[in-house]
Coordinates of N, CA and C and ligand atoms in Angstrom, one line a residue:
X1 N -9.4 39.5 -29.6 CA -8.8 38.5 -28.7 C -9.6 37.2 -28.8
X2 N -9.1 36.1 -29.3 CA -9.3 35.1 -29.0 C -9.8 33.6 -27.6
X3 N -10.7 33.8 -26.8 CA -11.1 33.3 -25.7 C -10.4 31.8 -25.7
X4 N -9.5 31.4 -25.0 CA -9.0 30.3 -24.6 C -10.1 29.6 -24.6
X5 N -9.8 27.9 -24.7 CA -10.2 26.9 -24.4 C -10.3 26.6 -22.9
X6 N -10.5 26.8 -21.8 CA -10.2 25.8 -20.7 C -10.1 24.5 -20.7
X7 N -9.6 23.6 -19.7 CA -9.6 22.5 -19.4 C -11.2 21.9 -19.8
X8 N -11.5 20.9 -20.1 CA -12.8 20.0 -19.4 C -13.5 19.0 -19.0
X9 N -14.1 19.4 -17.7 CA -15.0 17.8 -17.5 C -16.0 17.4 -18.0
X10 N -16.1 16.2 -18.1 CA -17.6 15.7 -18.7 C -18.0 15.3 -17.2
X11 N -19.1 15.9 -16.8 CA -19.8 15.6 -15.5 C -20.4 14.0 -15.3
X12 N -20.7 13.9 -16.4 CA -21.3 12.3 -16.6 C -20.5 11.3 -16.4
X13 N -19.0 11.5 -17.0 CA -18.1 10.3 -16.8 C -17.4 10.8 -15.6
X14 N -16.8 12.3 -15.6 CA -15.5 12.7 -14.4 C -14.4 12.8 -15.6
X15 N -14.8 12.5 -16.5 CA -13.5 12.4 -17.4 C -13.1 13.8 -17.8
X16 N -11.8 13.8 -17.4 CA -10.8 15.5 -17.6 C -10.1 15.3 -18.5
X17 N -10.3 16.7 -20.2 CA -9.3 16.7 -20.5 C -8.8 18.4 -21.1
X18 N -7.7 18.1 -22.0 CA -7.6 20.0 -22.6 C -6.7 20.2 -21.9
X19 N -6.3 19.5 -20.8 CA -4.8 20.0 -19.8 C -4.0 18.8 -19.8
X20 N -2.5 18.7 -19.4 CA -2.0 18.0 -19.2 C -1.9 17.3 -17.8
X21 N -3.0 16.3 -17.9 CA -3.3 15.6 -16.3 C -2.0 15.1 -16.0
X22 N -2.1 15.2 -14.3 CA -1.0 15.1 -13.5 C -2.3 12.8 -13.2
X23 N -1.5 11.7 -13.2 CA -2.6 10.8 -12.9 C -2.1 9.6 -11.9
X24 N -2.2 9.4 -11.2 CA -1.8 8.1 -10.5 C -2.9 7.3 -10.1
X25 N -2.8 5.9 -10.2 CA -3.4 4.7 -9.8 C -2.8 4.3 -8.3
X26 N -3.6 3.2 -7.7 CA -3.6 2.8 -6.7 C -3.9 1.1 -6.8
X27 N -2.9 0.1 -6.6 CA -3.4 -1.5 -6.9 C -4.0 -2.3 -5.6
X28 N -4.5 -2.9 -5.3 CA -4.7 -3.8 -4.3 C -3.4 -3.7 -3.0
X29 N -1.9 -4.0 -4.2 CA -0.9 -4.3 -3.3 C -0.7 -3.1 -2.6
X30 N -0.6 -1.8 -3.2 CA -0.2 -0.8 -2.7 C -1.4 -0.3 -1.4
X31 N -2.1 -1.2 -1.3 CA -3.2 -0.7 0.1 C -3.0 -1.6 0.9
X32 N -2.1 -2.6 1.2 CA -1.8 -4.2 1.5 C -2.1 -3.5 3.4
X33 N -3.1 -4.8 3.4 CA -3.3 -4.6 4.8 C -4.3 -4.0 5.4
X34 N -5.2 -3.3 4.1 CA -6.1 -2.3 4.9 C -7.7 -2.8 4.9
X35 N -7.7 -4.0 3.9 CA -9.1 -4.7 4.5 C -8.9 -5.7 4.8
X36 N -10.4 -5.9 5.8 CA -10.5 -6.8 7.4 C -10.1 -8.3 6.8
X37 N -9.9 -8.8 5.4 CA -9.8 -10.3 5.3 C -8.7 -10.6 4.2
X38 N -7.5 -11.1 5.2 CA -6.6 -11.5 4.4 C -6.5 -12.5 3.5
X39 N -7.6 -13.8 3.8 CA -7.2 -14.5 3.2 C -8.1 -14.0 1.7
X40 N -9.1 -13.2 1.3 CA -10.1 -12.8 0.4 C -9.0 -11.6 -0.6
X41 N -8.2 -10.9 0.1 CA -7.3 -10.1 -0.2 C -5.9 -11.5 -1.6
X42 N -6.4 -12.0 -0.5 CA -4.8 -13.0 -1.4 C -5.2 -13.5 -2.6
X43 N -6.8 -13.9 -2.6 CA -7.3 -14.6 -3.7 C -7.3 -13.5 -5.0
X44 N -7.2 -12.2 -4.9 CA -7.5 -11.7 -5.6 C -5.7 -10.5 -6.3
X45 N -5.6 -10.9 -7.7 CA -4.5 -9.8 -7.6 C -3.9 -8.9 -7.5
X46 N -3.0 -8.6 -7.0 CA -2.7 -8.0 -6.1 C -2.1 -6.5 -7.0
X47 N -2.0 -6.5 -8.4 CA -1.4 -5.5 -9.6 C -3.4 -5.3 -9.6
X48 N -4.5 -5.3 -9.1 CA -5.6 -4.8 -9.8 C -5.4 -3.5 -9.1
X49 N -5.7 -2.6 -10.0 CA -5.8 -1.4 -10.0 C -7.4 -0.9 -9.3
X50 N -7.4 -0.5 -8.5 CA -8.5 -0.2 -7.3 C -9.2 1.4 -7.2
X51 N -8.3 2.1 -8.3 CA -8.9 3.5 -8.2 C -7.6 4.5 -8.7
X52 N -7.8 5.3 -9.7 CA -7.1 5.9 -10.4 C -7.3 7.8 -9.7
X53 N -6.7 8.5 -9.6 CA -7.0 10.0 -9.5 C -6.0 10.7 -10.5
X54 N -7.0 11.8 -11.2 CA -6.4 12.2 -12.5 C -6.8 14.0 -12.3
X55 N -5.9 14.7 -11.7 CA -5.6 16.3 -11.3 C -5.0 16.8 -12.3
X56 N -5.8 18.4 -12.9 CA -4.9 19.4 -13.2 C -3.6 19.2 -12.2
X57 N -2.8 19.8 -13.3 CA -1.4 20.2 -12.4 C -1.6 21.6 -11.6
X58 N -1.4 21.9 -10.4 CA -1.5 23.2 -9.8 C -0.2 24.0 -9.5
X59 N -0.3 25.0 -9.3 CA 1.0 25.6 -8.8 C 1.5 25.3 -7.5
X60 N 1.0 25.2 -6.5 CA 1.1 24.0 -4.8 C 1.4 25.5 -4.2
X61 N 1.0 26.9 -4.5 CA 1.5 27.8 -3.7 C 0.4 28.0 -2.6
X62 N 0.6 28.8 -1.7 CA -0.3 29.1 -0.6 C -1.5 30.2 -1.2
X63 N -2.8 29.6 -1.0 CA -3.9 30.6 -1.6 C -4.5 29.6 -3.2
X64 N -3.5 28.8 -3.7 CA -4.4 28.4 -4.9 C -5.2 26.8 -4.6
X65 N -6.0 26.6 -5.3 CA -6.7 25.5 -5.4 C -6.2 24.1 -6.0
X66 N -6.3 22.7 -5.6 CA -6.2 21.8 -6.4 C -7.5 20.6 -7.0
X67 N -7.3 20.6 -7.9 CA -8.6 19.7 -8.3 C -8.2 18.1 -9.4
X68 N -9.5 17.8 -9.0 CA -8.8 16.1 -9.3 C -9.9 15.5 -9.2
X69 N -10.1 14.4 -10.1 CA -11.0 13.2 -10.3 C -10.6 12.0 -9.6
X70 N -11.3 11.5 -8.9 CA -10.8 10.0 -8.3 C -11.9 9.2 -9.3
X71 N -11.6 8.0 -9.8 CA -12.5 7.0 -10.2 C -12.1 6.0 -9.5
X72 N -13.4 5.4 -8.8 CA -12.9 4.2 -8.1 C -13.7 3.1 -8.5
X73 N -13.0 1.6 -8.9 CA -13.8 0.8 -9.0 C -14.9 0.0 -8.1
X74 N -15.7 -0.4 -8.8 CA -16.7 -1.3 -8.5 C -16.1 -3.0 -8.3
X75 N -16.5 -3.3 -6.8 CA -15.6 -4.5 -6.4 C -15.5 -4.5 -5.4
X76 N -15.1 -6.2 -4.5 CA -15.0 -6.3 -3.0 C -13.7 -7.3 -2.8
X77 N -13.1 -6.9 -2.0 CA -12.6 -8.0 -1.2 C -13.1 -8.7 -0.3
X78 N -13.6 -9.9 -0.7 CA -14.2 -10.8 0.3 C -15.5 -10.0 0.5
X79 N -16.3 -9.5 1.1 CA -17.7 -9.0 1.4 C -17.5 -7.4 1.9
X80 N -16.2 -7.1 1.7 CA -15.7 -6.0 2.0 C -15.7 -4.5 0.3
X81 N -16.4 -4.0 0.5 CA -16.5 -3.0 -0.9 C -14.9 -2.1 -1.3
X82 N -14.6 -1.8 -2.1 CA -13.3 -1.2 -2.7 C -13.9 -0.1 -2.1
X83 N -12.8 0.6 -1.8 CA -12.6 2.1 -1.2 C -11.2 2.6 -1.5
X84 N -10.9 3.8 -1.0 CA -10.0 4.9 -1.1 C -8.9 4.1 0.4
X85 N -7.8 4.5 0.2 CA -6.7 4.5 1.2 C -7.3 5.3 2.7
X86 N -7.5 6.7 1.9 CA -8.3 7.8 3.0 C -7.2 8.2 4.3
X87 N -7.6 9.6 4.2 CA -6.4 10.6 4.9 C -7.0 11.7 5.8
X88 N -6.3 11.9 6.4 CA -6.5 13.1 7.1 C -5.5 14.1 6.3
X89 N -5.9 15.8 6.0 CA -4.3 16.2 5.6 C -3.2 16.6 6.2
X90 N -2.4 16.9 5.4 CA -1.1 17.4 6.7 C -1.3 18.4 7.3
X91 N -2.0 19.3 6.5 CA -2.6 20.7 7.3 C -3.8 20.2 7.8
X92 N -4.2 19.9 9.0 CA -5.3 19.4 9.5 C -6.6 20.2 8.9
X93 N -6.6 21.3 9.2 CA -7.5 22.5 9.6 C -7.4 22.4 8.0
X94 N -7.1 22.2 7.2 CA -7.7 22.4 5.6 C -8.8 21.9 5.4
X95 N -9.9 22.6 5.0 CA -10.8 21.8 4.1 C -11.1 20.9 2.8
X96 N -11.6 20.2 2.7 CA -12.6 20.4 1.0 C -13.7 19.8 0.2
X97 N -14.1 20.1 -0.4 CA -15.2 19.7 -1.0 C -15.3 18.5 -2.2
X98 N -16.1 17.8 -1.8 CA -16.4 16.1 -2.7 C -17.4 16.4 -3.7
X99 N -17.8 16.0 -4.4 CA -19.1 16.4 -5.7 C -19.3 14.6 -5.9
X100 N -19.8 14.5 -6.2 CA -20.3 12.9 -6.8 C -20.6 13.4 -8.3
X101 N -20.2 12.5 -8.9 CA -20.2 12.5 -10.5 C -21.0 11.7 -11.2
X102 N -20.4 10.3 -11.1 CA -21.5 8.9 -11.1 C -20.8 7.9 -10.4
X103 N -22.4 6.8 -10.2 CA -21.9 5.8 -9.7 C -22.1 6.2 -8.3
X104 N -22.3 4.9 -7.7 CA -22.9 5.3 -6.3 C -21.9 4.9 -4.6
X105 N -22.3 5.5 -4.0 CA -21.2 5.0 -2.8 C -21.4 5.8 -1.6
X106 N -20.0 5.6 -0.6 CA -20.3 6.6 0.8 C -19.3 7.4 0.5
X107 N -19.2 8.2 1.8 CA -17.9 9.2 1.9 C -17.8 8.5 3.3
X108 N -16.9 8.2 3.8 CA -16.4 8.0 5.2 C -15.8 9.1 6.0
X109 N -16.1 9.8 7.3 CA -15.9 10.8 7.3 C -15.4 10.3 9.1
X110 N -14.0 10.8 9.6 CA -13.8 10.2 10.3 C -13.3 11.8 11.8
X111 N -13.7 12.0 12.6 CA -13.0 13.6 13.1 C -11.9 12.8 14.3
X112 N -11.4 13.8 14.7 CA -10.3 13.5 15.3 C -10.6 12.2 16.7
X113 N -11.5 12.6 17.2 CA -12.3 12.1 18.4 C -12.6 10.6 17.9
X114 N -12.3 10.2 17.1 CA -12.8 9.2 16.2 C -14.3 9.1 16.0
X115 N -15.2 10.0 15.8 CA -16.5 9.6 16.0 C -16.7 9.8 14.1
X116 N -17.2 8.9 13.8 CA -17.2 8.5 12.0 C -18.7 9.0 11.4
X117 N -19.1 9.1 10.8 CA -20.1 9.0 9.9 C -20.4 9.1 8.4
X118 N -21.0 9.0 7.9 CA -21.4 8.3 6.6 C -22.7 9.3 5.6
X119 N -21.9 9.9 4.4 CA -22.8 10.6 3.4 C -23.2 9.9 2.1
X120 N -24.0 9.6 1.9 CA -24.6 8.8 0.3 C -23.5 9.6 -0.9
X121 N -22.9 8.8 -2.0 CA -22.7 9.7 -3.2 C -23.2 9.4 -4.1
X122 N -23.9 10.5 -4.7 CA -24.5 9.7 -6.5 C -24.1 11.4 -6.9
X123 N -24.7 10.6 -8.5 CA -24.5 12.1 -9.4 C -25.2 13.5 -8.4
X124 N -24.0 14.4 -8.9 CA -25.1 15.7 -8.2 C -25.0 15.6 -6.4
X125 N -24.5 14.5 -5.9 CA -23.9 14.7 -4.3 C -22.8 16.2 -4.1
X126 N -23.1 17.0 -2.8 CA -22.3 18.0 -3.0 C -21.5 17.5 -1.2
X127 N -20.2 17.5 -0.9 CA -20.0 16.9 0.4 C -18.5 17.8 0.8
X128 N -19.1 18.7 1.9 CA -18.2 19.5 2.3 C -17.6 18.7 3.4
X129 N -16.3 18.7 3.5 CA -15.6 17.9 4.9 C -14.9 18.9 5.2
X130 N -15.1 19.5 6.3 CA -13.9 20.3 7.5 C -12.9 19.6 7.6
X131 N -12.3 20.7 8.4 CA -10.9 20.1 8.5 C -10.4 20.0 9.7
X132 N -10.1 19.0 9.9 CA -9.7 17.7 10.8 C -10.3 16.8 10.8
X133 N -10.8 16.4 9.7 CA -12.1 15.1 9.7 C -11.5 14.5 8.1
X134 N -10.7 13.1 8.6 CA -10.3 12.6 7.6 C -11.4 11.6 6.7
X135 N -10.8 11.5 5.1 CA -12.1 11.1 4.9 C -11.6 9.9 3.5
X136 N -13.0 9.3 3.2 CA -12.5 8.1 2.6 C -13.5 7.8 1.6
X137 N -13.6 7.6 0.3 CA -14.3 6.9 -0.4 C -14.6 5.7 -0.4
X138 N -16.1 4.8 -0.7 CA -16.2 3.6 -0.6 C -17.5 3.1 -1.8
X139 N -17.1 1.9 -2.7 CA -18.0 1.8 -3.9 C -19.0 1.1 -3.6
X140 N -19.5 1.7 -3.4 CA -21.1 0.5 -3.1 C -21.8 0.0 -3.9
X141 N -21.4 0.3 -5.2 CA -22.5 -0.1 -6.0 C -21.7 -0.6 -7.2
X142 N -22.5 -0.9 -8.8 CA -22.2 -2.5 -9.5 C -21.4 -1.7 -10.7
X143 N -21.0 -0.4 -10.3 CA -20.5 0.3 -12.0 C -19.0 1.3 -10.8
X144 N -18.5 1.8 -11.7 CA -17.4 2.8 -11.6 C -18.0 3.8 -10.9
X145 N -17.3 4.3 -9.3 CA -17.6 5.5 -8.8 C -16.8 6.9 -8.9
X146 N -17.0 7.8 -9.7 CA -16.1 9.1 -9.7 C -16.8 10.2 -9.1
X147 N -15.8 10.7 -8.4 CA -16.0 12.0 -7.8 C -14.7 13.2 -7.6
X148 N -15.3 14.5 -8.1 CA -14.3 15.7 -8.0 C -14.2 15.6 -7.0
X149 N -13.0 16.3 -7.0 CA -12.7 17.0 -5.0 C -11.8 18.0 -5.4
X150 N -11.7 19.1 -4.8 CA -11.1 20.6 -5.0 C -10.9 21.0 -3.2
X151 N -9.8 21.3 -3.1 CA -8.8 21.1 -2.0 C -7.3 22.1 -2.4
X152 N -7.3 22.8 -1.1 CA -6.1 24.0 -1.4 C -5.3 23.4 -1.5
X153 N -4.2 23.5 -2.2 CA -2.7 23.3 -2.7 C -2.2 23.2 -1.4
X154 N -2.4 24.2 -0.5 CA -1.2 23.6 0.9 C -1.7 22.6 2.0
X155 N -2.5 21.6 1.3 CA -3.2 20.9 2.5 C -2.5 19.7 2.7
X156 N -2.0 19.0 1.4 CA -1.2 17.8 1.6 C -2.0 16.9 2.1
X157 N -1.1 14.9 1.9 CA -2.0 14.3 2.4 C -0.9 13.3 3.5
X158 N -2.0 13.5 4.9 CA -1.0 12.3 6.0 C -1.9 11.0 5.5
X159 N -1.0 10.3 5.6 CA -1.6 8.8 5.5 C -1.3 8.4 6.7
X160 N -0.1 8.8 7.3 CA 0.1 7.9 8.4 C -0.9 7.8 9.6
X161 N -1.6 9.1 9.7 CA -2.1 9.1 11.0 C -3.4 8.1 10.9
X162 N -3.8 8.2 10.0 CA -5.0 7.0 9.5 C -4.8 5.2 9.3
X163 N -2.6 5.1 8.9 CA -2.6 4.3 8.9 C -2.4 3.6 10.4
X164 N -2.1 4.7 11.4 CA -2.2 4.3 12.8 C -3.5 3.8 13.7
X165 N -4.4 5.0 13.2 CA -5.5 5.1 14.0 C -6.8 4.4 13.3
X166 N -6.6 4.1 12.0 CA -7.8 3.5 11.3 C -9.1 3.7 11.5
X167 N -9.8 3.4 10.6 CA -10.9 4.2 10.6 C -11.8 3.2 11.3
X168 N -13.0 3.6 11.9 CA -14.0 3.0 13.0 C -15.1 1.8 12.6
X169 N -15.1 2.5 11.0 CA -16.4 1.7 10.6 C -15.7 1.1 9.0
X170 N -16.2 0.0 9.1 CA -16.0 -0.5 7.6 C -17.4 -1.1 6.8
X171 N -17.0 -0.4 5.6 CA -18.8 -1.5 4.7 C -18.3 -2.5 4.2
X172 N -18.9 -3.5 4.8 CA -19.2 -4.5 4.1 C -21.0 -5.3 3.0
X173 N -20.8 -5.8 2.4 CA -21.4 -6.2 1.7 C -22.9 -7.5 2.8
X174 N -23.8 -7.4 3.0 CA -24.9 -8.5 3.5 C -25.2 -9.5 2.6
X175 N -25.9 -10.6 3.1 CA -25.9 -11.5 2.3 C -26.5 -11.1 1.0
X176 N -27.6 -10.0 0.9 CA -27.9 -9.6 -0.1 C -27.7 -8.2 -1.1
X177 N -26.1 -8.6 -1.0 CA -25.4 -7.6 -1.4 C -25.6 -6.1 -0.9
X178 N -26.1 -5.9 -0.3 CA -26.4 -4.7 0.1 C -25.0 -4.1 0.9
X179 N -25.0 -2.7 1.2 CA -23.6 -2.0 2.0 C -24.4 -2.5 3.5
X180 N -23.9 -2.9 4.1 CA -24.2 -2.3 6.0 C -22.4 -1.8 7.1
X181 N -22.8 -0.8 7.6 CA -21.7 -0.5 8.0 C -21.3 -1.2 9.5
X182 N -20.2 -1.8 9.8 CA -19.8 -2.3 11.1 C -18.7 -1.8 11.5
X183 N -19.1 -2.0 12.6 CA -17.7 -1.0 13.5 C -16.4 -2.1 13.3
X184 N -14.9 -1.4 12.9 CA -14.0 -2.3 12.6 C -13.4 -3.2 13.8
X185 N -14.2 -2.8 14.9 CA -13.2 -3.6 16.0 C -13.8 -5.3 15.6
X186 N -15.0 -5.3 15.1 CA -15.9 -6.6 14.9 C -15.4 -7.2 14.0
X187 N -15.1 -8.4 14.6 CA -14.9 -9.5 12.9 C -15.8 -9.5 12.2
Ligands
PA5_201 O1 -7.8 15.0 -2.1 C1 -8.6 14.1 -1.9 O2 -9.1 13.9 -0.8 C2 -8.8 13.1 -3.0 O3 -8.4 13.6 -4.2 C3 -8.1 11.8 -2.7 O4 -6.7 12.0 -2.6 C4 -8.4 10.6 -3.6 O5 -9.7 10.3 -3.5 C5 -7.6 9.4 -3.3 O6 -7.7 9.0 -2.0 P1 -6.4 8.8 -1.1 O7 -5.6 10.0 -1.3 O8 -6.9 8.6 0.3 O9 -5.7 7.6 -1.6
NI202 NI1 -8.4 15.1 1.0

């Protein structure tokens, strides 16, 4: 018997292949509204592609797993760092697990109560998120951020409740480029 090939990652890049990826992007326009500075948002266009995620296809039954690459770019609106949309899922109570690949950044981690906090990512990050604690990517740093995430097939993703309740803390960039995080009620 001949041993199949599986799928593969290169850990170094995040780059998946050997399967037929399931891939969608995400542009500036399609997040319209979600950072603190509109007029920094306008200067910039609105077709830039802000983070791509590229999944095995799964079967979406109850019991199996889904897995997927996010690559998110390096970049700010206005003083504000590129990040993920960020969700809670439909199945609250679902877990899953984040990996950092390369490229450096936070996880935003947000639980129902709204009380938020913040995990470093670089290569070799391992970041378990419970479930009911929505969560969010953010690029902190000057290169491409990718990270796996493996998540059961019936977890699904709400956006809406995040796009209601928004998340507490936002990074922005200091004068010396550095991340510092502020709570979003603050201009
Ligand atoms: O399942 C996940 O949490 C990730 O694969 C995200 O979906 C991915 O990072 C893109 O973020 P969002 O779904 O918030 O746009
Ligand atoms: Ni998720």
């Amino acid at each position: 018997m001949t041993p199949m090939i599986p799928p593969m990652l290169d850990f170094a890049t995040g780059r998946l292949r050997g399967a037929e990826l399931l891939e969608k992007s995400t542009t500036l326009a399609d997040l319209h509204g979600l950072f603190a500075d509109p007029a920094a948002d306008a200067e910039v266009d609105s077709q830039t592609v802000l983070y791509r995620v590229a999944m095995l296809p799964g079967s979406g039954v109850e019991g199996d797993l889904n897995m997927g690459v996010t690559h998110l770019e390096a970049g700010r609106i206005g003083s504000e760092f590129f990040m993920t949309r960020g969700h809670m899922h439909a199945r609250a109570e679902q877990a899953e697990y984040y990996f950092g690949l390369c490229g450096t950044g936070l996880l935003l981690l947000q639980d129902m109560a709204g009380v938020c906090r913040l995990e470093q990512v670089f290569p070799g990050s391992v970041h378990h998120i419970p479930g009911h604690v929505a969560h969010r990517l953010i690029n902190t740093g000057e290169t491409r951020l990718s990270a796996l995430a493996v998540w059961p097939a019936i977890a699904g993703h709400d956006y809406k409740l995040m796009a209601e309740r928004g998340f507490g803390l936002r990074i922005l960039a200091g004068e010396d480029g550095a991340p510092r995080a502020v709570d979003s009620s603050m201009k």
